[in-house]
Structure formats: structure tokens, C-alpha cells
C-alpha positions as a printed NumPy array, in Angstrom:
array([[  0.007,   0.08 ,   0.01 ],
       [  1.187,   3.479,  -1.014],
       [ -0.326,   6.699,   0.531],
       [  0.276,  10.063,  -0.75 ],
       [ -0.824,  12.767,   1.932],
       [ -1.972,  16.105,   0.999],
       [ -2.254,  18.6  ,   3.794],
       [ -2.743,  21.956,   1.998],
       [ -6.157,  22.479,   3.654],
       [ -5.288,  21.193,   7.17 ],
       [ -4.864,  24.838,   8.617],
       [ -7.215,  26.712,   6.557],
       [-10.337,  24.147,   6.338],
       [ -9.385,  21.574,   8.94 ],
       [ -9.321,  18.899,   6.584],
       [ -6.655,  16.277,   5.58 ],
       [ -6.487,  14.508,   2.204],
       [ -4.891,  11.4  ,   1.119],
       [ -4.525,   9.222,  -2.096],
       [ -4.446,   5.559,  -1.42 ],
       [ -2.932,   3.02 ,  -3.727],
       [ -3.301,  -0.651,  -2.943],
       [ -2.012,  -3.383,  -4.934],
       [ -3.927,  -6.659,  -5.902],
       [ -2.858,  -8.413,  -2.744],
       [ -3.985,  -5.682,  -0.416],
       [ -7.463,  -5.599,  -2.168],
       [ -7.906,  -9.374,  -1.705],
       [ -6.907,  -9.076,   1.993],
       [ -9.663,  -6.638,   2.662],
       [-12.157,  -8.046,   0.376],
       [-11.763, -11.397,   2.041],
       [-12.387,  -9.622,   5.626],
       [-15.469,  -8.045,   4.097],
       [-16.792, -11.381,   3.07 ],
       [-15.868, -12.887,   6.429],
       [-17.815, -10.094,   8.15 ],
       [-20.754, -10.721,   5.812],
       [-20.734, -14.468,   6.734],
       [-20.973, -13.619,  10.643],
       [-24.045, -11.59 ,   9.649],
       [-25.497, -14.205,   7.587],
       [-24.326, -16.824,  10.016],
       [-22.608, -19.018,   7.309],
       [-19.179, -19.62 ,   6.097],
       [-17.183, -17.094,   3.641],
       [-17.774, -19.048,   0.685],
       [-21.5  , -19.449,   1.182],
       [-21.657, -15.598,   1.795],
       [-19.848, -15.314,  -1.51 ],
       [-22.217, -17.471,  -3.201],
       [-25.479, -15.636,  -1.678],
       [-24.038, -12.248,  -2.777],
       [-23.466, -13.607,  -6.386],
       [-26.958, -14.714,  -6.384],
       [-28.853, -11.842,  -4.713],
       [-26.754,  -8.89 ,  -5.874],
       [-26.265,  -7.449,  -9.403],
       [-22.559,  -7.034, -10.449],
       [-22.605,  -3.416,  -9.832],
       [-23.93 ,  -3.902,  -6.264],
       [-20.958,  -6.405,  -5.663],
       [-18.636,  -4.012,  -6.865],
       [-20.01 ,  -1.216,  -4.632],
       [-19.965,  -3.435,  -1.747],
       [-16.297,  -4.374,  -2.076],
       [-15.072,  -0.952,  -2.89 ],
       [-17.114,   0.629,   0.25 ],
       [-15.639,  -2.111,   2.315],
       [-12.105,  -1.874,   1.152],
       [-12.11 ,   1.993,   1.53 ],
       [-13.751,   2.066,   4.816],
       [-11.066,  -0.401,   6.472],
       [ -8.07 ,   1.285,   4.809],
       [ -9.362,   4.573,   6.072],
       [ -9.938,   3.521,   9.349],
       [ -6.491,   1.798,   9.557],
       [ -4.855,   5.116,   8.486],
       [ -7.05 ,   7.04 ,  11.1  ],
       [ -5.613,   5.072,  13.847],
       [ -2.113,   5.875,  12.906],
       [ -2.69 ,   9.74 ,  12.44 ],
       [ -0.949,  11.833,  14.954],
       [ -3.733,  14.354,  14.99 ],
       [ -7.354,  13.393,  16.181],
       [-10.121,  13.43 ,  13.395],
       [-13.831,  14.086,  13.754],
       [-16.619,  11.703,  12.228],
       [-16.161,   9.087,   9.695],
       [-13.547,   9.72 ,   6.839],
       [-15.102,  10.307,   3.359],
       [-13.916,   8.105,   0.582],
       [-14.334,   8.448,  -3.154],
       [-13.016,   6.383,  -6.143],
       [-13.31 ,   6.414,  -9.944],
       [-11.937,   2.902, -11.068],
       [-14.012,  -0.145, -10.171],
       [-12.752,  -2.396,  -7.151],
       [-12.298,  -5.862,  -8.214],
       [-10.428,  -9.102,  -6.578],
       [ -6.9  ,  -9.541,  -7.902],
       [ -6.621,  -6.085,  -9.302],
       [ -4.904,  -2.946,  -7.929],
       [ -7.352,  -0.363,  -6.516],
       [ -6.978,   3.519,  -5.635],
       [ -9.3  ,   5.988,  -3.994],
       [ -9.204,   9.333,  -2.062],
       [-10.065,   9.878,   1.392],
       [-10.756,  12.992,   3.359],
       [-10.607,  13.228,   7.192],
       [-11.929,  16.215,   9.149],
       [ -9.668,  17.579,  11.911],
       [-10.817,  19.084,  15.214],
       [-11.726,  22.828,  14.345],
       [ -9.486,  25.362,  15.584],
       [-11.711,  26.786,  18.15 ],
       [-11.07 ,  28.347,  21.776],
       [-12.713,  27.136,  24.942],
       [-12.629,  28.775,  28.362],
       [-11.628,  25.994,  30.861],
       [-10.522,  28.499,  33.543],
       [-13.888,  29.726,  34.557],
       [-15.71 ,  27.238,  36.498],
       [-19.187,  25.875,  35.242],
       [-21.536,  26.458,  38.265],
       [-23.924,  23.616,  39.006],
       [-26.995,  24.481,  41.026],
       [-28.592,  21.933,  43.247],
       [-31.613,  21.049,  40.888],
       [-29.369,  21.537,  37.567],
       [-29.374,  18.615,  35.129],
       [-25.562,  18.281,  35.212],
       [-25.1  ,  17.169,  31.535],
       [-27.606,  19.962,  30.274],
       [-25.941,  22.499,  32.149],
       [-22.429,  21.469,  30.853],
       [-23.554,  21.407,  27.247],
       [-25.069,  24.834,  27.587],
       [-21.874,  26.332,  29.113],
       [-19.548,  24.616,  26.446],
       [-21.678,  26.068,  23.885],
       [-21.708,  29.499,  25.278],
       [-18.005,  29.551,  25.935],
       [-16.482,  27.955,  22.695],
       [-15.597,  30.472,  20.205],
       [-14.17 ,  30.2  ,  16.685],
       [-15.371,  29.631,  13.158],
       [-17.049,  26.016,  12.352],
       [-15.532,  24.848,   9.277],
       [-18.182,  24.401,   6.434],
       [-17.206,  20.777,   5.869],
       [-17.763,  19.844,   9.438],
       [-21.076,  21.859,   9.37 ],
       [-22.46 ,  20.353,   6.014],
       [-21.665,  16.751,   7.281],
       [-23.825,  17.341,  10.43 ],
       [-26.605,  19.38 ,   8.641],
       [-27.124,  16.227,   6.183],
       [-26.985,  13.972,   9.365],
       [-29.65 ,  16.089,  11.203],
       [-31.856,  16.301,   8.083],
       [-31.56 ,  12.432,   7.682],
       [-32.538,  12.021,  11.459],
       [-35.32 ,  14.338,  11.208],
       [-36.88 ,  12.625,   8.215],
       [-36.482,   9.135,  10.037],
       [-38.269,  10.598,  12.917],
       [-41.144,  12.016,  10.827],
       [-41.47 ,   8.613,   9.211],
       [-41.614,   6.85 ,  12.732],
       [-44.331,   9.059,  13.827],
       [-46.224,   8.951,  10.517],
       [-46.343,  12.65 ,   9.859],
       [-45.238,  14.812,   6.93 ],
       [-43.02 ,  17.721,   7.356],
       [-45.591,  20.091,   6.228],
       [-47.85 ,  18.692,   9.297],
       [-44.646,  18.89 ,  11.531],
       [-44.368,  22.494,  10.666],
       [-47.998,  23.149,  11.089],
       [-47.854,  21.496,  14.665],
       [-45.092,  23.695,  15.595],
       [-46.323,  26.835,  13.815],
       [-43.018,  26.862,  11.89 ],
       [-42.541,  28.599,   8.517],
       [-40.402,  26.596,   5.818],
       [-37.174,  28.837,   6.566],
       [-37.733,  28.551,  10.291],
       [-37.613,  24.922,  10.233],
       [-34.374,  25.122,   7.866],
       [-32.689,  27.371,  10.586],
       [-33.8  ,  25.227,  13.32 ],
       [-32.127,  22.126,  11.713],
       [-29.112,  24.392,  10.928],
       [-28.756,  25.499,  14.581],
       [-28.925,  21.968,  15.776],
       [-26.105,  20.7  ,  13.416],
       [-24.024,  23.731,  14.688],
       [-24.673,  22.879,  18.315],
       [-23.518,  19.315,  17.572],
       [-20.197,  20.244,  15.855],
       [-19.562,  22.918,  18.881],
       [-20.303,  20.167,  21.56 ],
       [-18.119,  17.548,  19.666],
       [-15.152,  19.911,  19.289],
       [-15.425,  21.061,  23.142],
       [-15.074,  17.68 ,  24.208],
       [-12.387,  16.946,  21.982],
       [-10.644,  20.014,  23.291],
       [-11.258,  18.881,  26.664],
       [ -9.682,  15.554,  25.983],
       [ -6.537,  17.398,  24.844],
       [ -6.503,  19.291,  28.038],
       [ -6.966,  16.287,  30.101],
       [ -3.634,  15.195,  28.821],
       [ -4.697,  11.573,  29.001],
       [ -2.372,   8.603,  28.133],
       [ -3.064,   6.303,  25.193],
       [ -3.785,   3.481,  27.951],
       [ -6.823,   5.621,  29.086],
       [ -8.124,   5.99 ,  25.843],
       [ -7.635,   2.515,  24.878],
       [ -9.407,   1.333,  28.363],
       [-12.129,   3.597,  27.523],
       [-12.611,   2.089,  24.275],
       [-12.65 ,  -1.313,  25.737],
       [-15.056,  -0.216,  28.259],
       [-17.569,   0.925,  25.713],
       [-17.322,  -2.152,  23.595],
       [-18.315,  -4.281,  26.946],
       [-21.154,  -1.842,  27.337],
       [-22.369,  -1.975,  23.591],
       [-21.889,  -5.789,  23.729],
       [-23.604,  -6.3  ,  26.824],
       [-20.723,  -8.196,  28.336],
       [-17.154,  -8.948,  28.01 ],
       [-17.508, -12.317,  26.182],
       [-18.836, -10.399,  23.087],
       [-16.678,  -7.376,  23.264],
       [-13.825,  -8.67 ,  21.045],
       [-16.274,  -9.913,  18.502],
       [-17.783,  -6.567,  18.47 ],
       [-14.276,  -4.876,  18.091],
       [-13.54 ,  -7.259,  15.076],
       [-16.812,  -6.347,  13.652],
       [-16.064,  -2.572,  13.903],
       [-12.559,  -3.043,  12.478],
       [-13.979,  -5.019,   9.415],
       [-16.566,  -2.317,   8.854],
       [-14.209,   0.48 ,   9.378],
       [-16.032,   2.011,  12.329],
       [-13.17 ,   1.826,  15.163],
       [-12.433,   5.432,  14.348],
       [-16.027,   6.434,  15.533],
       [-15.437,   4.322,  18.788],
       [-12.328,   6.122,  19.408],
       [-13.768,   9.519,  18.889],
       [-16.538,   8.534,  21.427],
       [-13.818,   7.463,  23.767],
       [-11.966,  10.645,  23.594],
       [-15.125,  12.7  ,  24.17 ],
       [-16.174,  10.674,  27.122],
       [-12.824,  11.174,  28.752],
       [-13.17 ,  14.788,  27.868],
       [-16.554,  15.025,  29.517],
       [-15.195,  13.233,  32.603],
       [-12.351,  15.614,  32.922],
       [-14.744,  18.493,  32.782],
       [-16.939,  17.207,  35.418],
       [-13.614,  16.7  ,  37.676],
       [-11.873,  19.926,  36.86 ],
       [-14.14 ,  22.512,  35.623],
       [-17.726,  21.855,  37.283],
       [-18.27 ,  23.166,  40.708],
       [-21.367,  22.886,  42.856],
       [-23.116,  26.255,  43.681],
       [-22.008,  27.689,  47.106],
       [-18.786,  25.729,  46.866],
       [-15.459,  27.636,  47.374],
       [-13.559,  28.54 ,  44.13 ],
       [ -9.98 ,  27.223,  44.05 ],
       [ -7.372,  29.906,  44.048]])
């Protein structure tokens, strides 16, 4: 595998780009792992999974499955080796088809933590009847300053809109009916979703900055990742299986991000939050 890094947009736009070139052996390794994951989902062996894919999917669907699987796995592996933290899932694009036994190349874009500033010196004062997490979220949103990069904002606007459409579908109402219930004009709904996306980026960035301020060691991050795996798998017996599945799906980067943010939130609760009436440290 050969990787060409392009960091010209790193400072200005907080994005990091790379061109990845895989030889045929690399491709076969990652495609094989993708079929092994599919076999676990289908509860059969890898050859049976391949056969079912050939029967149930078109040639273009199989090619897309292989390309998306290979790109996700490789981008996730590269993310783990970066010396700067990233946010959200990397975006991958390819032009040539992905086929077993042939070289394959693609482009990947990582979103870096925005260059924003956050005041950790001033305590977040928590009243007795306050919801701690809600109070922290409000304080972080008010205290973080700087420009939200357009790439980060666009990604979260798309995510918020997707979640909104799914919620409407679950409730069995249309967008127009929702607006009528809320007495919202079309642009007011657009603005509401935009603001929600902004708040999400600001909170995620704030927790990334808090993780950096915590000066946590790599062992602490790995330990928190393991803890999240145990929680999600509902037990230690399945946690390694879940880790393998997330690795094969190219989603360990998201677990790593969640672990950093959880550590950052814990640090804020220990080091920045104080109860109302408590003496402030000098």
C-alpha cells in the first residue's frame, strides 16, 4: 500500500486528504475480511456468503460492496496511525472499479478538530436542581469561540436532516404537518435544523478540546474504548467479537472518537464543574 498525503487544507479548512494506492494482494485481503464479516451476519461460512452475494446482488452492487468495504477498512486503519485527532467518519471516493486480484486506488478526506477556543479557567457552576449534562452542554456552547469549518457543518446538517426525516417517518407525519404543529415557516424549520447541526459540532469540538486538556495517556483511551465495547456488547464475552466487527466495517475511528469525548466530559466534571456555593479554587 502506498499513501500520498495532501495537507494543504489542514490549517485553513481543517481537512486532511490522502490518495491511497493498493496492490492486488491488499485488495484481496480487505475483500476477504469484508466477506468474513458478511458471513458472520448471515451466519454461514465465507464461501456461502460469496455465493449468496453472487445470487442476490447485481455485479454493480457487488463491486460497490467491495469498494465501500475496502475503502472503509483502509481509511480506518490510517486514522488509527494519524498523530492528530479526527472527527466523524472519513469520506472516501473512487473512480475505477474495485475487483479482486486487481490494484485499486481511492481518495480519502479526514475532518480535523476545528481550531476553536474554549475557556476552561472559569468554573461551570452547577445549582442543586440543575441537570448536570444539560448545564455542561449549555456552558460549553456559550464558551466555545471560533469558526465552524464548512465541511464539518455540512456533514452534520446532512446527518440532522436524515435523522429528522427518520423521526417524521416513525411518527407517521409529513414535514408540512410537523411545521403546522410547531407553527413554523419553511425557513424557520431550515434554521432550526441548521442550529442543531451547529450545536452538535460545537459540543463535539468542545469535548475533543477537553480531552486534549486532560492530557490523558494512550492507555486511558484504549481502556475507555474497551469499556464502551463491553457496554455495547452487553458483556465481556462478546466485546472482542464486536471490536473485530467494527474493525472489519471500518468503524473503530468512531469508537475512538466517542472514547475521547467521554474522557473529555469526565475531565470537565472533575476539573471545571463546581457546586453552587462551593469555594472556588485559588
